CSV table of C-alpha atoms in Angstrom, one decimal:
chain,number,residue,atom,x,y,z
Q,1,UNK,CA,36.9,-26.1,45.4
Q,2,UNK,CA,33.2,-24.7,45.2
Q,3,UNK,CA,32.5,-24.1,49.2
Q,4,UNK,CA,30.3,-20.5,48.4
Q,5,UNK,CA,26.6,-21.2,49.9
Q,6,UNK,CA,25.8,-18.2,49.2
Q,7,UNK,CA,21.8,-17.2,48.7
Q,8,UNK,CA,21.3,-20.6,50.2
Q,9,UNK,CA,18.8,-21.1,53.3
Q,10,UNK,CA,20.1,-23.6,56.1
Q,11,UNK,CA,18.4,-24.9,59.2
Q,12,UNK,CA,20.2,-26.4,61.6
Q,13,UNK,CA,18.3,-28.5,64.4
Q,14,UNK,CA,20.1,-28.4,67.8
Q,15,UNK,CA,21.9,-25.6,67.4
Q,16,UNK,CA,21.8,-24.3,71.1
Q,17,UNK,CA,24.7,-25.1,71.9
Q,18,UNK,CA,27.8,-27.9,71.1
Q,19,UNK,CA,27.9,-29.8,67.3
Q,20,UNK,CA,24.8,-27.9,66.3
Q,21,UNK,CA,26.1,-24.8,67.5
Q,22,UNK,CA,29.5,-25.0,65.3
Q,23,UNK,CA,27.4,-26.3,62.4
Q,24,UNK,CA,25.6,-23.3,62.4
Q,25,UNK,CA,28.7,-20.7,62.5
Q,26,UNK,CA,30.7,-22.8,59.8
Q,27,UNK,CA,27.6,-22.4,57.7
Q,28,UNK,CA,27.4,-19.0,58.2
Q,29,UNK,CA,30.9,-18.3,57.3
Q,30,UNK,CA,30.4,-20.2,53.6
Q,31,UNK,CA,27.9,-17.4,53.2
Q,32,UNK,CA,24.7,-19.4,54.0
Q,33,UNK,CA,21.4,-17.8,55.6
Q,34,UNK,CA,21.1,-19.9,58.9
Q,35,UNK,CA,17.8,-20.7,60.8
Q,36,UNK,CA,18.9,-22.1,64.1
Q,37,UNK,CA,16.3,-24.3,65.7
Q,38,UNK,CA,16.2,-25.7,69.2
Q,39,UNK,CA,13.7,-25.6,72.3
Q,40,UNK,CA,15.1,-22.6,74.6
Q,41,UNK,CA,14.6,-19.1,72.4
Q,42,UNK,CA,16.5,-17.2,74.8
Q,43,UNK,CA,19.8,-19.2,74.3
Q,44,UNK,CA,18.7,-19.2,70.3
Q,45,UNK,CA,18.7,-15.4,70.6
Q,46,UNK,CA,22.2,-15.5,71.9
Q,47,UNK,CA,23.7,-18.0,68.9
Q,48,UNK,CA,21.7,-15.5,66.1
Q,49,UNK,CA,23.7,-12.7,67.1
Q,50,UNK,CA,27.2,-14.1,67.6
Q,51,UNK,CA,27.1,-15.7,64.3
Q,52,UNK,CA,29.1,-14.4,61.2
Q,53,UNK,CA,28.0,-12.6,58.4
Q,54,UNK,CA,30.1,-12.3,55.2
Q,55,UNK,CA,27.8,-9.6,53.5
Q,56,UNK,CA,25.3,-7.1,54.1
Q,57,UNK,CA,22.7,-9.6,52.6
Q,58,UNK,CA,22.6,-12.3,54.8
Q,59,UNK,CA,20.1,-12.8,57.3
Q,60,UNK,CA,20.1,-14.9,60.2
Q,61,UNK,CA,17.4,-16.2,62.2
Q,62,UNK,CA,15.8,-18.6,64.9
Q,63,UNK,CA,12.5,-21.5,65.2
Q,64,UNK,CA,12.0,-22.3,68.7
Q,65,UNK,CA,10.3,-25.8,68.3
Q,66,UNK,CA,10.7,-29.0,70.4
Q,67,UNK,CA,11.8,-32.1,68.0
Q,68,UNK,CA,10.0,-34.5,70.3
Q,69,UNK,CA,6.8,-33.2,69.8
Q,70,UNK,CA,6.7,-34.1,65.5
Q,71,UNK,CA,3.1,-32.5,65.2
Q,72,UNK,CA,4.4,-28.5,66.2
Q,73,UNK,CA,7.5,-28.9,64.4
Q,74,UNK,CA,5.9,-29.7,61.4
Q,75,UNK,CA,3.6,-26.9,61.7
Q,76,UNK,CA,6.6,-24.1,62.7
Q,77,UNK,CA,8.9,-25.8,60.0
Q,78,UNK,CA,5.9,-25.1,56.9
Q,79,UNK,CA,5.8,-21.7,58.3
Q,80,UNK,CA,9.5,-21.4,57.8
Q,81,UNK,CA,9.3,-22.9,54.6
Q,82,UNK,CA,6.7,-21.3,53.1
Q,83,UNK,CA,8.4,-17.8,53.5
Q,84,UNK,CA,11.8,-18.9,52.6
Q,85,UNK,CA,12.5,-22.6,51.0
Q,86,UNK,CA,15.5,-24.6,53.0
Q,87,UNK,CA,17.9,-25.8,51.0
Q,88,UNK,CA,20.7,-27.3,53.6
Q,89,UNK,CA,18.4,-29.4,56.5
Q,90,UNK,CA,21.5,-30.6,59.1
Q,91,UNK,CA,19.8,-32.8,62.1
Q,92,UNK,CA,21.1,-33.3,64.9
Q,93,UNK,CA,19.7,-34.2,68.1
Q,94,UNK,CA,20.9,-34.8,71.5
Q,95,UNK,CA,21.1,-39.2,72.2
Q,96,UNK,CA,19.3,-41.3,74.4
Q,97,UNK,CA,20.5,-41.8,78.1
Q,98,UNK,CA,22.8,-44.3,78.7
Q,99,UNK,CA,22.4,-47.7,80.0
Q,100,UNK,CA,22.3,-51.4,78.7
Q,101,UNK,CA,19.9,-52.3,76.1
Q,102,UNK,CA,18.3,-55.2,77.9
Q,103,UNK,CA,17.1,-52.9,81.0
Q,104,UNK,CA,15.7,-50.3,78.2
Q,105,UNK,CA,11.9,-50.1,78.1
Q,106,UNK,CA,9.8,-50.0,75.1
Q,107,UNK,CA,8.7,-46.0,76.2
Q,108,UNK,CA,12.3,-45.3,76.2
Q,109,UNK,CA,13.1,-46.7,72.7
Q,110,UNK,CA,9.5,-44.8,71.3
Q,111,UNK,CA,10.8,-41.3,73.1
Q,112,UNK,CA,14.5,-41.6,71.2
Q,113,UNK,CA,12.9,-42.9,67.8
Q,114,UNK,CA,10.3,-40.2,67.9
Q,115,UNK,CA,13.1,-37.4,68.7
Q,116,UNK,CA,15.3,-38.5,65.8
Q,117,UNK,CA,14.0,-41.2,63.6
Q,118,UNK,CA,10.0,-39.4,63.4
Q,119,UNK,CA,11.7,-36.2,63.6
Q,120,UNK,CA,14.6,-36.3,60.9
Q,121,UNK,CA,11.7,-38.2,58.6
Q,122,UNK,CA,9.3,-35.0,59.2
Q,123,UNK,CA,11.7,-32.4,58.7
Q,124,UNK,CA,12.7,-33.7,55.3
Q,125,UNK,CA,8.8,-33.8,54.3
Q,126,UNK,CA,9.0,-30.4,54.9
Q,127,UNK,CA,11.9,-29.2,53.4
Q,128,UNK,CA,12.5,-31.0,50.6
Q,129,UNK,CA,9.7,-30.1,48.2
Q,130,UNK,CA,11.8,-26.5,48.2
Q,131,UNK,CA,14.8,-28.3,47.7
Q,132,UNK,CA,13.0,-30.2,44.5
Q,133,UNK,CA,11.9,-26.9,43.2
Q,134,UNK,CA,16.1,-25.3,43.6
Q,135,UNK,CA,17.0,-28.6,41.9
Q,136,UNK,CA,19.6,-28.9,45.0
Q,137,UNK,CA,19.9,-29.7,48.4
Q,138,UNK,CA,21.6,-30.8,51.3
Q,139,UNK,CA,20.2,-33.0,54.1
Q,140,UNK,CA,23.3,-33.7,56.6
Q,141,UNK,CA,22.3,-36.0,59.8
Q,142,UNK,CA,24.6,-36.2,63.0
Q,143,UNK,CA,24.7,-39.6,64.2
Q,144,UNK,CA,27.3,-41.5,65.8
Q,145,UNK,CA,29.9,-43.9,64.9
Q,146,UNK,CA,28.0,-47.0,66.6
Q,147,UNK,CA,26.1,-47.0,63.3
Q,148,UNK,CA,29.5,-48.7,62.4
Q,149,UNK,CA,30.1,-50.4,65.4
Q,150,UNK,CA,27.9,-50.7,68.7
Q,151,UNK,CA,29.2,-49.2,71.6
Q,152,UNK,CA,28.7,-50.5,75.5
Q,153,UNK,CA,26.4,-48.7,77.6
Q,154,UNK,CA,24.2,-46.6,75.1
Q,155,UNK,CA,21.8,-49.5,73.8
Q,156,UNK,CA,19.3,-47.3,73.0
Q,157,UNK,CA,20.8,-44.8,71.1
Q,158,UNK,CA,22.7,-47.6,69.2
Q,159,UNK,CA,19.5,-49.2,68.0
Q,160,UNK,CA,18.0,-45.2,67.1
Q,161,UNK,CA,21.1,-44.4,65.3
Q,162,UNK,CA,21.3,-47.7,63.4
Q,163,UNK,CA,17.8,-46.9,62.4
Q,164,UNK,CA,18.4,-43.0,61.2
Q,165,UNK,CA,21.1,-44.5,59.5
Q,166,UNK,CA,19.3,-47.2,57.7
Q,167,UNK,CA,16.5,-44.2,56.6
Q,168,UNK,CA,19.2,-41.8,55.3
Q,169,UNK,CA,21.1,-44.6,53.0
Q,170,UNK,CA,17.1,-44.9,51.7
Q,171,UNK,CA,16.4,-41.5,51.2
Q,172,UNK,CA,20.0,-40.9,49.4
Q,173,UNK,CA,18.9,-43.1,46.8
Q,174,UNK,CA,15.4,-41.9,46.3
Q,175,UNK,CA,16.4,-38.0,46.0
Q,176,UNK,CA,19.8,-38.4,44.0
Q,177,UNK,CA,18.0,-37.9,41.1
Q,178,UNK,CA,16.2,-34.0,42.2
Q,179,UNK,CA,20.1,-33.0,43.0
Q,180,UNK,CA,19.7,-33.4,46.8
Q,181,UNK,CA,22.0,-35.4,48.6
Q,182,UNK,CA,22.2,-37.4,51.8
Q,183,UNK,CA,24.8,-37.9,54.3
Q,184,UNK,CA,25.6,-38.6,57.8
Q,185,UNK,CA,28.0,-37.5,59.4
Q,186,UNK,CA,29.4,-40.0,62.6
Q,187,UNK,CA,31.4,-38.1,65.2
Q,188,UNK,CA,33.8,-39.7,67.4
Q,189,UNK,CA,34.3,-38.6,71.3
Q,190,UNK,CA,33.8,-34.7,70.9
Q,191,UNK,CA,34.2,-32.0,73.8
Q,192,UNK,CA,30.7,-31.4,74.9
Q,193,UNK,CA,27.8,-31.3,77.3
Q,194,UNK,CA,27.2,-34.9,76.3
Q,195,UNK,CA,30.7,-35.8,76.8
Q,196,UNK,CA,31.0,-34.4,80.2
Q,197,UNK,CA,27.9,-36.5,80.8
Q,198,UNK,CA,29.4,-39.9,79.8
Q,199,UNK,CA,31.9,-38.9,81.9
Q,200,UNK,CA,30.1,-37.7,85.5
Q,201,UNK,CA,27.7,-41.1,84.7
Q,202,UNK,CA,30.4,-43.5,83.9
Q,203,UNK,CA,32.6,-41.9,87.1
Q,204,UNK,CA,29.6,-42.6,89.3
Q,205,UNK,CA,29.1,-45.9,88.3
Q,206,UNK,CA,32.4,-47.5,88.0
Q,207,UNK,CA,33.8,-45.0,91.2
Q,208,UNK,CA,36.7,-43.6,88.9
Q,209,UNK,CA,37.6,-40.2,88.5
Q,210,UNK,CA,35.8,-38.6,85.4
Q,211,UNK,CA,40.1,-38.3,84.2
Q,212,UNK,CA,40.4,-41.8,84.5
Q,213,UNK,CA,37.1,-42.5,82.3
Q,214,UNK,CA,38.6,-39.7,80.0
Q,215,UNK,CA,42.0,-41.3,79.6
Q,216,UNK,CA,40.2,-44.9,79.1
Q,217,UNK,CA,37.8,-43.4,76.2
Q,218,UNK,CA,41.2,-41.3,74.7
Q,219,UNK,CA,43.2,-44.9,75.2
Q,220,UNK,CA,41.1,-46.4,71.9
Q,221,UNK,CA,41.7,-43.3,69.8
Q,222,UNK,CA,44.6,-43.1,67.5
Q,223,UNK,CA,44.6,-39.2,67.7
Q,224,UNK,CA,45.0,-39.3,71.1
Q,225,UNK,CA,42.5,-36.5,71.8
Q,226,UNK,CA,39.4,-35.9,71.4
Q,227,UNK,CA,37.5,-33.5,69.2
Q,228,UNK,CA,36.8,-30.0,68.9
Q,229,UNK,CA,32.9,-29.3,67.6
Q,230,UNK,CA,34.5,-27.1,65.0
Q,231,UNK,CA,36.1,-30.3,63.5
Q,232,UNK,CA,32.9,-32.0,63.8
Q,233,UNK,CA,30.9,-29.1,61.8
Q,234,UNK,CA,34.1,-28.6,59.2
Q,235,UNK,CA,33.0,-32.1,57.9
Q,236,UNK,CA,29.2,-31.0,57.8
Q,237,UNK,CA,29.9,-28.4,56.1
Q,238,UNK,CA,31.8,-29.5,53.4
Q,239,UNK,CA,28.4,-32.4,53.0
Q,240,UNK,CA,26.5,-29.1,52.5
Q,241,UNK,CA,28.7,-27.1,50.0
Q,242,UNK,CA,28.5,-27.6,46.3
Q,243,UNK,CA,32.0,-29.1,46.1
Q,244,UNK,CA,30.1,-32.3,47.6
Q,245,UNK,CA,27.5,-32.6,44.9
Q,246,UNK,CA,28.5,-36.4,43.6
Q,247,UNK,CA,28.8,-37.6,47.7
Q,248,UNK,CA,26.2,-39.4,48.8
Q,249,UNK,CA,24.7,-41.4,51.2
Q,250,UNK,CA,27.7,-42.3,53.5
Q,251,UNK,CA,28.4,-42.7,56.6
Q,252,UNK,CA,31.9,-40.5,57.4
Q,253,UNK,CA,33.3,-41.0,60.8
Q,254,UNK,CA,34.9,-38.0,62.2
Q,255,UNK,CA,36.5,-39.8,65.1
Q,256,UNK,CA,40.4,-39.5,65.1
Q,257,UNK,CA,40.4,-42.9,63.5
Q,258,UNK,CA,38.9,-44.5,66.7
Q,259,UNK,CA,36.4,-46.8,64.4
Q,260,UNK,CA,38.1,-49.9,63.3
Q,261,UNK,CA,35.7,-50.8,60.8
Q,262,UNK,CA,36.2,-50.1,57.3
């Protein structure tokens, strides 16, 4: 199986810390040049050193930029792209607070669509004209699994990720044809920052110990456990290795077979 990235440029959004973090060590290890992007450069700093590097000949390197704000990251994104083309984009984004989509404001939906929706949709304008150029590429998009089916509590993040989905399926079709492919990939509960903030907010609300929440949550998954970010990023990786050149645009939970849906 073809899994060697080597020579090939990947920028991985969010990659502070968690998912995006693990995305941008498993693609290092496949040989990949990583650009880790994220808001805080010190933390950035930290994740460029400590990732691997399988020959003399790859380089590693950081974009500070803020994904909320569409008009800088297009500006620091050309500037990446101009001195070395992308050719594996992998968004990923932190979701929406919680809370029920009927007390969501319209600001509230605008902020989550322009962090993900406007900023998934500028980054590809970006990157994919060096992608056309290679004749391949990779554009991977961490979602979530309410894409498939809704979950309680996170209306607006349900109705964003919906939407980034919707745009991906779109854009798989459209690009097939230049050899770039498409894909999301839909984790389930994963051990995280995120996931210990589901669990402090959901404790405070309901006035059950963040355990109980956690044993609730672990109750509707078959594995019985939740999962590791390495797990999360094996899947993104494989999306951005040759070997998956005739996949795409799906929609792959990697949720312990916690998503009943087909």
């Amino acid at each position: 199986m073809q899994l060697d990235l080597s020579g090939r440029h990947a920028l991985v959004c969010g990659a502070s810390q968690g998912i995006g973090r693990a995305c941008a060590i498993e693609l290092a290890l496949l040989g990949a040049n990583v650009t880790v992007l994220a808001r805080r450069a010190e933390v950035l700093a930290e994740v460029v050193g400590s990732l691997p590097r399988t020959d003399g000949a790859q380089h590693h390197d950081l974009l500070v930029a803020d994904a909320s704000d569409t008009g800088s990251l297009r500006e620091r994104v050309e500037a990446l792209v101009a001195a070395a083309p992308v050719h594996i984009l992998v968004n990923n984004s932190g979701g929406p607070p919680p809370g029920s989509i009927l007390d969501a404001t319209p600001p509230q939906f605008l902020d989550a669509f322009g962090q993900h929706l406007l900023a998934n949709h500028t980054l590809a304008q970006v990157v994919i004209p060096g992608m056309r150029d290679a004749g391949w590429g990779r554009i991977v998009n961490i979602i979530s699994t309410s894409v498939k089916e809704p979950l309680s509590g996170i209306g607006v993040s349900n109705t964003t990720r919906g939407a980034v989905a919707s745009w991906a399926k779109t854009l798989a079709g459209e690009l097939a044809p230049l050899g770039i492919t498409v894909n999301n990939v839909l984790p389930g509960y994963t051990r995280t920052q995120r996931l210990d903030q589901i669990l402090a907010e959901r404790a405070a609300a309901t006035g059950k110990t963040a355990e109980d929440i956690a044993k609730g949550m672990l109750a509707t998954v078959p594995a019985g456990r939740f999962a590791e970010s390495a797990e999360i990023a094996a899947a993104v990786a494989f999306l951005a290795s040759p070997a998956a050149g005739y996949v795409n645009g799906i929609n792959l939970p990697v949720d312990g077979g916690r998503t009943r849906s087909l």
